[in-house]
PDB file of C-alpha atoms in Angstrom:
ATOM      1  CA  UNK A   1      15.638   2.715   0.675  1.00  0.00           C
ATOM      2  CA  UNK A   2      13.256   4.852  -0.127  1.00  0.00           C
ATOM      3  CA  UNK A   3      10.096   5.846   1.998  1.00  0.00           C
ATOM      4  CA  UNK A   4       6.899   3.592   1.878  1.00  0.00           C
ATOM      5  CA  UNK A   5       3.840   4.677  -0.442  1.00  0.00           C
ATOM      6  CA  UNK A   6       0.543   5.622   1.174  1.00  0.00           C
ATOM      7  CA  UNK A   7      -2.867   5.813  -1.253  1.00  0.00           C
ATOM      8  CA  UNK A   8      -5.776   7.516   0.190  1.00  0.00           C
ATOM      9  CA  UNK A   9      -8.833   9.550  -1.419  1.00  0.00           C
ATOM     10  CA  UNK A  10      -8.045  13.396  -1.223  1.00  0.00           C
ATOM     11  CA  UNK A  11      -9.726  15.460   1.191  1.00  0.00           C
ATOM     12  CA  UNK A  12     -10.764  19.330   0.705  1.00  0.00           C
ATOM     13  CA  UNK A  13      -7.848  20.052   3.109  1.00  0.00           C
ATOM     14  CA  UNK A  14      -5.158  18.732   0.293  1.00  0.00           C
ATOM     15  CA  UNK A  15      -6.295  20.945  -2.265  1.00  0.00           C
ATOM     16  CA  UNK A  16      -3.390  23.824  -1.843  1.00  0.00           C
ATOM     17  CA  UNK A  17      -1.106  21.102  -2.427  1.00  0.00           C
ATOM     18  CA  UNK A  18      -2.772  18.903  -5.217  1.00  0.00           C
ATOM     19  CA  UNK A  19      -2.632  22.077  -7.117  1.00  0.00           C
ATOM     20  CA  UNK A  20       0.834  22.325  -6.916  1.00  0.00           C
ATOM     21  CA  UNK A  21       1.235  18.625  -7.963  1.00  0.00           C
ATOM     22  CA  UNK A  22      -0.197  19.443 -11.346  1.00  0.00           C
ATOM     23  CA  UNK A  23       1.936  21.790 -12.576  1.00  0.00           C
ATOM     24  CA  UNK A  24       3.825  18.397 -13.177  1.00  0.00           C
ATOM     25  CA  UNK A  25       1.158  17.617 -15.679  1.00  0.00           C
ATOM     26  CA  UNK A  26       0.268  21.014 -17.247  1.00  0.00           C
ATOM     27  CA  UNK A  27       2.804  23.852 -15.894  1.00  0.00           C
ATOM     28  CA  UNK A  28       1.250  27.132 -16.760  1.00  0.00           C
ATOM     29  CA  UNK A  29      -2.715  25.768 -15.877  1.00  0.00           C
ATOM     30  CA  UNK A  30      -3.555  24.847 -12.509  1.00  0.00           C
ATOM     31  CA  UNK A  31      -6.052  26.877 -11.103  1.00  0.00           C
ATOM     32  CA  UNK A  32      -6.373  28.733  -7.791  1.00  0.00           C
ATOM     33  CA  UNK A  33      -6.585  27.515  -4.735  1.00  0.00           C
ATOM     34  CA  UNK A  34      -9.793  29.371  -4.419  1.00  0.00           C
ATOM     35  CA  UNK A  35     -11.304  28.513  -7.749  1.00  0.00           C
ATOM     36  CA  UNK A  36      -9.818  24.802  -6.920  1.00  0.00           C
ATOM     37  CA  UNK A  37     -12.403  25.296  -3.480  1.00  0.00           C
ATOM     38  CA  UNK A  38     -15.441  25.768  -6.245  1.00  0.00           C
ATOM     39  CA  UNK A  39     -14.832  22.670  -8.336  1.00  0.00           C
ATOM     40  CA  UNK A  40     -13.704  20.389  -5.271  1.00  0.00           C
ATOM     41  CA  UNK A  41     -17.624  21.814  -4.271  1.00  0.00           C
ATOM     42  CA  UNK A  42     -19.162  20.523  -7.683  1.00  0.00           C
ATOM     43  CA  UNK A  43     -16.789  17.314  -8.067  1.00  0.00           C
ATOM     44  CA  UNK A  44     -18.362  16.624  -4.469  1.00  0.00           C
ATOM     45  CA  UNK A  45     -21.616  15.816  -5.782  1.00  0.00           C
ATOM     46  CA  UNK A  46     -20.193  12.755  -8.193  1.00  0.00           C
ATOM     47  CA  UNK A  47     -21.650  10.234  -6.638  1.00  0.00           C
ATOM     48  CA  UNK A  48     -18.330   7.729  -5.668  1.00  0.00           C
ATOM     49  CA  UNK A  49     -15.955   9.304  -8.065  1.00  0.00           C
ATOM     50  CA  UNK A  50     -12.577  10.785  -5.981  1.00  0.00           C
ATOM     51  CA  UNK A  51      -9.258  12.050  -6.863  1.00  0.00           C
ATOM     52  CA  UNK A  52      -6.622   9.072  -5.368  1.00  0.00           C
ATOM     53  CA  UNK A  53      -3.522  10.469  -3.880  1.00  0.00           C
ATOM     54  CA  UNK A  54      -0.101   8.397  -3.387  1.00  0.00           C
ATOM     55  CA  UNK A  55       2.223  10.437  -0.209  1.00  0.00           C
ATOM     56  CA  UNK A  56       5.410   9.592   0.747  1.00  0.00           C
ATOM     57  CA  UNK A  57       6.345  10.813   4.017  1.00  0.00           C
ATOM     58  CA  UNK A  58       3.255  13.212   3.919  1.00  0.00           C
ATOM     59  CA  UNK A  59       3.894  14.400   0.854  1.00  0.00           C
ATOM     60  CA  UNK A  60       2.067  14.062  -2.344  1.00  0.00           C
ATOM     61  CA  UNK A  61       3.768  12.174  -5.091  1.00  0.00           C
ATOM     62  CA  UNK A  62       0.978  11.307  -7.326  1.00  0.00           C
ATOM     63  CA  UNK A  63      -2.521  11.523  -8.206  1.00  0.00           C
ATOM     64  CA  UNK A  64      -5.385  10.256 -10.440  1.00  0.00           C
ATOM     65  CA  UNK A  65      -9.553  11.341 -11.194  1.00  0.00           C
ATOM     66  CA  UNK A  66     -11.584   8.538 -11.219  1.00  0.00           C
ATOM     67  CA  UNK A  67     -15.163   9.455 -12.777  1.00  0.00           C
ATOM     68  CA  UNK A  68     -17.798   6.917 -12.350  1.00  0.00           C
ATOM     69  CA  UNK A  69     -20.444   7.215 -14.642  1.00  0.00           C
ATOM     70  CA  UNK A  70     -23.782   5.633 -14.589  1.00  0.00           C
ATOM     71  CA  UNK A  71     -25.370   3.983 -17.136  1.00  0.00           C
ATOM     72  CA  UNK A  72     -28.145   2.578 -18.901  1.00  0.00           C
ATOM     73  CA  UNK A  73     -26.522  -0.199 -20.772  1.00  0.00           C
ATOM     74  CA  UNK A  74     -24.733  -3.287 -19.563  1.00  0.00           C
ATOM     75  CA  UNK A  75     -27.489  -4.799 -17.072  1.00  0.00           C
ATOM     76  CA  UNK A  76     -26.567  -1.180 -15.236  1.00  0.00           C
ATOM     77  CA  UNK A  77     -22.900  -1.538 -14.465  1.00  0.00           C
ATOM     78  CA  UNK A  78     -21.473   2.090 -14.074  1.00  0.00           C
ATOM     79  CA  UNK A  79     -18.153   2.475 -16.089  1.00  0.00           C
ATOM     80  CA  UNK A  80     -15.270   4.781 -15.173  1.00  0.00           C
ATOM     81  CA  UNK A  81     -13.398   7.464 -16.274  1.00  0.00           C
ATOM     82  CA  UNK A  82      -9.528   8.408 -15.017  1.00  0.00           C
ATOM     83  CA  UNK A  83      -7.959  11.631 -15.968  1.00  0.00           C
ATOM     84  CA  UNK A  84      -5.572  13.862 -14.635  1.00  0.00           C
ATOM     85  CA  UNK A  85      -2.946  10.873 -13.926  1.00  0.00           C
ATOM     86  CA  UNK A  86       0.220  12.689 -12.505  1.00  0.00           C
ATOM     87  CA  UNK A  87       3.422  12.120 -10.632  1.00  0.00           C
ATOM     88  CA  UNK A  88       5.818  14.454  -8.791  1.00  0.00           C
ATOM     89  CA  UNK A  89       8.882  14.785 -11.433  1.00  0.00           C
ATOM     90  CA  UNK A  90      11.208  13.790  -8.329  1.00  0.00           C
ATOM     91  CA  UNK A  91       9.325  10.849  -7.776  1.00  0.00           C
ATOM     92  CA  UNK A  92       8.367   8.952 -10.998  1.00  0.00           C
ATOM     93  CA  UNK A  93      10.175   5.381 -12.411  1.00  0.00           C
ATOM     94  CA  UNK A  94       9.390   4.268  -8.531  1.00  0.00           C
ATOM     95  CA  UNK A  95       6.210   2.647  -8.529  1.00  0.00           C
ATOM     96  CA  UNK A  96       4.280   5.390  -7.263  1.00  0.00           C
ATOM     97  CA  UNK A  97       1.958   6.282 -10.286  1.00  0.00           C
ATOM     98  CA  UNK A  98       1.192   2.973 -11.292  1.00  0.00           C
ATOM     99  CA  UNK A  99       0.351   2.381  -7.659  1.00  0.00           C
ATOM    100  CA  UNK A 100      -2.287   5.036  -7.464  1.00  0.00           C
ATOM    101  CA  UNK A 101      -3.761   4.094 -10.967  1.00  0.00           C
ATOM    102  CA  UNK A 102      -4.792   0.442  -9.837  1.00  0.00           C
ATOM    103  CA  UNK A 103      -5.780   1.712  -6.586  1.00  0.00           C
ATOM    104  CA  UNK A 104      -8.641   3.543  -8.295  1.00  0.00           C
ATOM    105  CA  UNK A 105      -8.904   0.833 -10.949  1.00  0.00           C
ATOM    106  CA  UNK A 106      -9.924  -1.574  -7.653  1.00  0.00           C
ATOM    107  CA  UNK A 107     -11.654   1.205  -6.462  1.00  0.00           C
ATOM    108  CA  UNK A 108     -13.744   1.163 -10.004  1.00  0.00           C
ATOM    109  CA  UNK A 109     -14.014  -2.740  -9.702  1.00  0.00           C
ATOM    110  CA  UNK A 110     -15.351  -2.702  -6.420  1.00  0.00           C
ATOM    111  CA  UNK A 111     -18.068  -0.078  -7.033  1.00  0.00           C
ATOM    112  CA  UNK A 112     -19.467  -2.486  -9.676  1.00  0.00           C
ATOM    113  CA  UNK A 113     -18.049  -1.065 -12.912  1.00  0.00           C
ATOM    114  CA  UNK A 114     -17.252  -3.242 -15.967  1.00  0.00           C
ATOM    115  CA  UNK A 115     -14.940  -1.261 -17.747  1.00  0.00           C
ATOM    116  CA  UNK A 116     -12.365   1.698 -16.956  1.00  0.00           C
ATOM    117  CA  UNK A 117     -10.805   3.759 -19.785  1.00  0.00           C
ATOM    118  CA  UNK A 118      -8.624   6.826 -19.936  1.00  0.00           C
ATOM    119  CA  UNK A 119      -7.306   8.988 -22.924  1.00  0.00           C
ATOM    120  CA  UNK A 120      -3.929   9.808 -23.499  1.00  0.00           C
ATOM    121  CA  UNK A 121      -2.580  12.966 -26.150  1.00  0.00           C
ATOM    122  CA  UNK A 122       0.895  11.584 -25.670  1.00  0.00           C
ATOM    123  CA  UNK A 123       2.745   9.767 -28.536  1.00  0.00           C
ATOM    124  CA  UNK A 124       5.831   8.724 -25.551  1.00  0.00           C
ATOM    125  CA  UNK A 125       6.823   5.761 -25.423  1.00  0.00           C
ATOM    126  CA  UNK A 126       7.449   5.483 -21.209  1.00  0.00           C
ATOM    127  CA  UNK A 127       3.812   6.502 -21.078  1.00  0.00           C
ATOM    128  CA  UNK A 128       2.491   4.510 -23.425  1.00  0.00           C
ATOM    129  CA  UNK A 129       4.396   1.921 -21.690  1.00  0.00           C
ATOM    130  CA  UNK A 130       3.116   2.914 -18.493  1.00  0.00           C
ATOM    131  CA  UNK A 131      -0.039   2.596 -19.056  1.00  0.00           C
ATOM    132  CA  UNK A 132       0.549  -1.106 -20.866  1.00  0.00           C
ATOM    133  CA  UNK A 133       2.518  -2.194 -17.604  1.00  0.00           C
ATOM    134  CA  UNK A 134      -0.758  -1.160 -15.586  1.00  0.00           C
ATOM    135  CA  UNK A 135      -2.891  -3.079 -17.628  1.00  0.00           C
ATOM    136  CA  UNK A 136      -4.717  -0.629 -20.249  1.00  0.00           C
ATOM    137  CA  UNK A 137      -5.096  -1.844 -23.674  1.00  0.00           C
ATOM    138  CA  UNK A 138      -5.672   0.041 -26.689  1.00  0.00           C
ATOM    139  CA  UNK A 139      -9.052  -1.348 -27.954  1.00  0.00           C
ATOM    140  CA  UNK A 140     -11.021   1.790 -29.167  1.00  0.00           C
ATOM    141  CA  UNK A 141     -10.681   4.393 -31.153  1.00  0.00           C
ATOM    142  CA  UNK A 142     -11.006   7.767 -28.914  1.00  0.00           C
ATOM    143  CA  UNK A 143     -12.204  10.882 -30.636  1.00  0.00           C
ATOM    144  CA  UNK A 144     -12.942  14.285 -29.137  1.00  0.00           C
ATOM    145  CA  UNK A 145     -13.910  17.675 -29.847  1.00  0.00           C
ATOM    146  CA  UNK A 146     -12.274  20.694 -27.680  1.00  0.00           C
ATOM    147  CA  UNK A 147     -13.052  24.048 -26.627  1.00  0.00           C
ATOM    148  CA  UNK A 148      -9.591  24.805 -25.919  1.00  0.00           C
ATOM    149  CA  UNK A 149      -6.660  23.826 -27.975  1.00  0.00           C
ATOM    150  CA  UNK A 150      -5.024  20.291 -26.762  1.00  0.00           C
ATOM    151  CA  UNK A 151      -1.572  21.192 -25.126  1.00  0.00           C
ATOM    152  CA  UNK A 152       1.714  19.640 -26.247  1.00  0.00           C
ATOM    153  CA  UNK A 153       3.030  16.415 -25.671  1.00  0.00           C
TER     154      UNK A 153
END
């Protein structure tokens, strides 16, 4: 049986080790701890966005950004943003992602949004899938426009 899930918002203190956790998104780019210091500073001053964390036994298995943005359409309702979704490659197909995603979908709901979206490059099939099982529709068309090339899926 494996080890009970535990979602909480990451603190400055988890940084060295949420660093780590994305090289399970993007291998060869996480940044420094020290540089990861700076933008934990910036992302600070969001307002009641947060980076959700699932642990297992202490240890962190999975993460997600949630951006609320506010806005000036929709009688005022922010909306949300979540990027950066991620889990450990020794812990995925057990819940754990999909966990941490609607944890900061709720989150989103209860801090009055009416709609969260996220982007995905990947053409998969599990994470397209993934994403369906948690609820996420494809309804728009996303564009973009990059500074740096998009990495490969």
């Amino acid at each position: 049986m494996s080890a009970e899930l535990t979602i909480r918002r990451a603190r400055r203190e988890d940084l060295p080790e949420l660093v780590q956790l994305y090289r399970h998104l993007v291998p060869d780019e996480p940044v420094s701890t020290g540089h990861a210091e700076e933008i934990w500073e910036r992302f600070s001053h969001y307002g009641p966005s947060g980076i959700f964390l699932g642990l297992v036994d202490g240890r962190q298995v999975a993460t997600c950004t949630l951006v609320v943005v506010p806005n000036f359409v929709r009688g005022g309702a922010n909306y949300a943003l979540i990027e950066n979704v991620v889990t450990h490659a020794d812990f995925r197909g057990q819940g754990h992602g999909k966990a941490v995603l609607l944890a900061a979908v709720d989150e989103a709901w209860a801090l009055g949004c009416y709609k969260v979206m996220l982007l995905t490059s990947s053409k998969e099939p599990a994470t397209l899938g993934f994403y369906h099982n948690a609820g996420f529709q494809t309804t728009k068309t996303g564009f973009e426009v990059r500074r740096l090339p998009a990495r490969e899926s």
